[in-house]
Amino acid sequence: HVQLVESGGGSAQAGGSLTLSCKASGNTASSPQCMAWFRQAPGKAREGIAAIYAGDGRTYYADSVKTRFSIGEDNVKNTIYLQMSSLKSEDTAMYYCARGGRCTSTSWKTTEKYSYWGQGTQVTVS
């Protein structure tokens, strides 16, 4: 079993920046995994915004964030990060970290492929 804990959420002004972290613990020694960030605003579906696949280092982004957000990883710390800049009010949401098997350009946004989820961290942009 794997536990995921997000941190770094909070309030920011439009145009500002925040960095989220997600630390994995437990049985993390396994085949390369896809780690992703999703977000969910009130009344909306959960959407994938960024992912990174440890197997080849590829990253994937939603069009809405690809010029503003950056996903990275620290394998020693079993932690992934999401650097968010030029924040907009529409970025306001609960942000979730997820872990699953191999991801591809077509599969990474699918919530069903991820076996483990964090509890989420709130980001509010005003």
mmCIF file of C-alpha atoms in Angstrom:
data_model
loop_
_atom_site.group_PDB
_atom_site.id
_atom_site.type_symbol
_atom_site.label_atom_id
_atom_site.label_comp_id
_atom_site.label_asym_id
_atom_site.label_seq_id
_atom_site.Cartn_x
_atom_site.Cartn_y
_atom_site.Cartn_z
ATOM 1 C CA HIS A 1 0.000 0.000 0.000
ATOM 2 C CA VAL A 2 1.123 3.550 -0.740
ATOM 3 C CA GLN A 3 0.193 6.732 1.088
ATOM 4 C CA LEU A 4 0.260 10.117 -0.605
ATOM 5 C CA VAL A 5 0.293 13.374 1.313
ATOM 6 C CA GLU A 6 -0.042 16.728 -0.426
ATOM 7 C CA SER A 7 1.116 20.040 0.977
ATOM 8 C CA GLY A 8 1.738 23.589 -0.123
ATOM 9 C CA GLY A 9 -1.749 24.716 -0.908
ATOM 10 C CA GLY A 10 -3.129 28.030 0.258
ATOM 11 C CA SER A 11 -4.247 31.398 -0.987
ATOM 12 C CA ALA A 12 -2.570 33.426 -3.682
ATOM 13 C CA GLN A 13 -3.312 36.503 -5.686
ATOM 14 C CA ALA A 14 -3.920 36.310 -9.383
ATOM 15 C CA GLY A 15 -0.578 36.369 -11.130
ATOM 16 C CA GLY A 16 1.154 34.849 -8.144
ATOM 17 C CA SER A 17 2.829 31.498 -7.593
ATOM 18 C CA LEU A 18 2.518 28.444 -5.405
ATOM 19 C CA THR A 19 4.371 25.155 -5.233
ATOM 20 C CA LEU A 20 2.608 21.967 -4.219
ATOM 21 C CA SER A 21 4.360 18.869 -2.935
ATOM 22 C CA CYS A 22 3.252 15.262 -2.742
ATOM 23 C CA LYS A 23 5.198 12.777 -0.684
ATOM 24 C CA ALA A 24 4.745 9.067 -1.181
ATOM 25 C CA SER A 25 5.373 6.575 1.598
ATOM 26 C CA GLY A 26 4.768 2.911 2.189
ATOM 27 C CA ASN A 27 5.446 0.318 -0.488
ATOM 28 C CA THR A 28 6.985 2.702 -3.005
ATOM 29 C CA ALA A 29 9.562 0.235 -4.321
ATOM 30 C CA SER A 30 7.918 -1.027 -7.478
ATOM 31 C CA SER A 31 8.051 -0.764 -11.237
ATOM 32 C CA PRO A 32 8.162 2.786 -12.601
ATOM 33 C CA GLN A 33 5.051 4.672 -11.723
ATOM 34 C CA CYS A 34 3.093 7.544 -13.130
ATOM 35 C CA MET A 35 2.573 10.362 -10.692
ATOM 36 C CA ALA A 36 -0.002 12.987 -11.489
ATOM 37 C CA TRP A 37 -1.759 16.067 -10.240
ATOM 38 C CA PHE A 38 -5.488 16.429 -10.598
ATOM 39 C CA ARG A 39 -7.765 19.187 -9.475
ATOM 40 C CA GLN A 40 -11.439 19.525 -8.781
ATOM 41 C CA ALA A 41 -13.392 22.726 -8.472
ATOM 42 C CA PRO A 42 -16.817 22.789 -6.801
ATOM 43 C CA GLY A 43 -19.459 21.362 -9.096
ATOM 44 C CA LYS A 44 -16.928 20.217 -11.673
ATOM 45 C CA ALA A 45 -15.361 16.913 -12.590
ATOM 46 C CA ARG A 46 -11.873 16.036 -11.446
ATOM 47 C CA GLU A 47 -9.414 16.920 -14.183
ATOM 48 C CA GLY A 48 -5.848 15.885 -14.828
ATOM 49 C CA ILE A 49 -3.473 18.795 -15.093
ATOM 50 C CA ALA A 50 0.029 17.291 -15.066
ATOM 51 C CA ALA A 51 1.783 13.960 -14.866
ATOM 52 C CA ILE A 52 5.287 12.544 -14.854
ATOM 53 C CA TYR A 53 6.282 8.991 -15.675
ATOM 54 C CA ALA A 54 9.349 7.730 -13.821
ATOM 55 C CA GLY A 55 10.066 5.144 -16.498
ATOM 56 C CA ASP A 56 11.187 7.638 -19.109
ATOM 57 C CA GLY A 57 10.876 11.020 -17.416
ATOM 58 C CA ARG A 58 8.190 12.212 -19.779
ATOM 59 C CA THR A 59 5.822 14.866 -18.571
ATOM 60 C CA TYR A 60 2.299 15.623 -19.633
ATOM 61 C CA TYR A 61 0.205 18.736 -19.172
ATOM 62 C CA ALA A 62 -3.310 19.903 -19.733
ATOM 63 C CA ASP A 63 -3.541 22.698 -22.265
ATOM 64 C CA SER A 64 -4.928 25.029 -19.621
ATOM 65 C CA VAL A 65 -1.741 24.913 -17.551
ATOM 66 C CA LYS A 66 1.132 23.850 -19.826
ATOM 67 C CA THR A 67 2.680 27.299 -20.112
ATOM 68 C CA ARG A 68 2.246 28.103 -16.411
ATOM 69 C CA PHE A 69 2.731 24.919 -14.378
ATOM 70 C CA SER A 70 5.713 22.595 -14.103
ATOM 71 C CA ILE A 71 5.819 19.113 -12.629
ATOM 72 C CA GLY A 72 8.996 17.656 -11.187
ATOM 73 C CA GLU A 73 10.156 14.830 -8.992
ATOM 74 C CA ASP A 74 12.758 14.017 -6.373
ATOM 75 C CA ASN A 75 13.121 10.255 -6.407
ATOM 76 C CA VAL A 76 15.320 10.234 -3.326
ATOM 77 C CA LYS A 77 12.590 11.920 -1.312
ATOM 78 C CA ASN A 78 9.754 10.063 -3.087
ATOM 79 C CA THR A 79 8.216 13.445 -3.706
ATOM 80 C CA ILE A 80 6.733 15.183 -6.695
ATOM 81 C CA TYR A 81 6.160 18.883 -7.040
ATOM 82 C CA LEU A 82 3.886 21.163 -8.982
ATOM 83 C CA GLN A 83 5.215 24.647 -9.522
ATOM 84 C CA MET A 84 2.354 26.931 -10.399
ATOM 85 C CA SER A 85 2.879 30.443 -11.700
ATOM 86 C CA SER A 86 0.759 33.152 -13.285
ATOM 87 C CA LEU A 87 -2.133 31.841 -11.259
ATOM 88 C CA LYS A 88 -5.665 32.649 -12.322
ATOM 89 C CA SER A 89 -8.927 32.617 -10.447
ATOM 90 C CA GLU A 90 -9.967 29.580 -12.472
ATOM 91 C CA ASP A 91 -7.083 27.640 -10.911
ATOM 92 C CA THR A 92 -9.012 27.667 -7.638
ATOM 93 C CA ALA A 93 -9.691 24.046 -6.749
ATOM 94 C CA MET A 94 -8.775 21.150 -4.534
ATOM 95 C CA TYR A 95 -5.552 19.645 -5.872
ATOM 96 C CA TYR A 96 -4.930 15.914 -5.610
ATOM 97 C CA CYS A 97 -1.852 13.813 -6.108
ATOM 98 C CA ALA A 98 -2.249 10.377 -7.666
ATOM 99 C CA ARG A 99 -0.042 7.376 -8.335
ATOM 100 C CA GLY A 100 -0.542 4.611 -10.853
ATOM 101 C CA GLY A 101 1.146 2.433 -13.404
ATOM 102 C CA ARG A 102 2.685 3.428 -16.692
ATOM 103 C CA CYS A 103 1.125 6.503 -18.235
ATOM 104 C CA THR A 104 0.999 7.585 -21.838
ATOM 105 C CA SER A 105 -0.070 10.716 -23.639
ATOM 106 C CA THR A 106 -3.571 9.306 -23.906
ATOM 107 C CA SER A 107 -3.965 7.587 -20.549
ATOM 108 C CA TRP A 108 -2.523 9.972 -18.016
ATOM 109 C CA LYS A 109 -5.706 12.008 -17.613
ATOM 110 C CA THR A 110 -7.845 8.999 -16.801
ATOM 111 C CA THR A 111 -8.681 8.910 -13.102
ATOM 112 C CA GLU A 112 -9.379 5.175 -13.220
ATOM 113 C CA LYS A 113 -5.743 4.305 -13.963
ATOM 114 C CA TYR A 114 -4.529 5.611 -10.622
ATOM 115 C CA SER A 115 -4.575 3.265 -7.648
ATOM 116 C CA TYR A 116 -3.612 5.718 -4.945
ATOM 117 C CA TRP A 117 -4.813 9.211 -4.163
ATOM 118 C CA GLY A 118 -3.932 11.817 -1.607
ATOM 119 C CA GLN A 119 -6.456 13.722 0.485
ATOM 120 C CA GLY A 120 -5.971 16.919 -1.443
ATOM 121 C CA THR A 121 -4.763 20.433 -0.740
ATOM 122 C CA GLN A 122 -6.853 23.522 -1.403
ATOM 123 C CA VAL A 123 -5.628 26.271 -3.706
ATOM 124 C CA THR A 124 -7.550 29.537 -3.764
ATOM 125 C CA VAL A 125 -6.671 32.324 -6.183
ATOM 126 C CA SER A 126 -8.281 35.725 -5.846
#
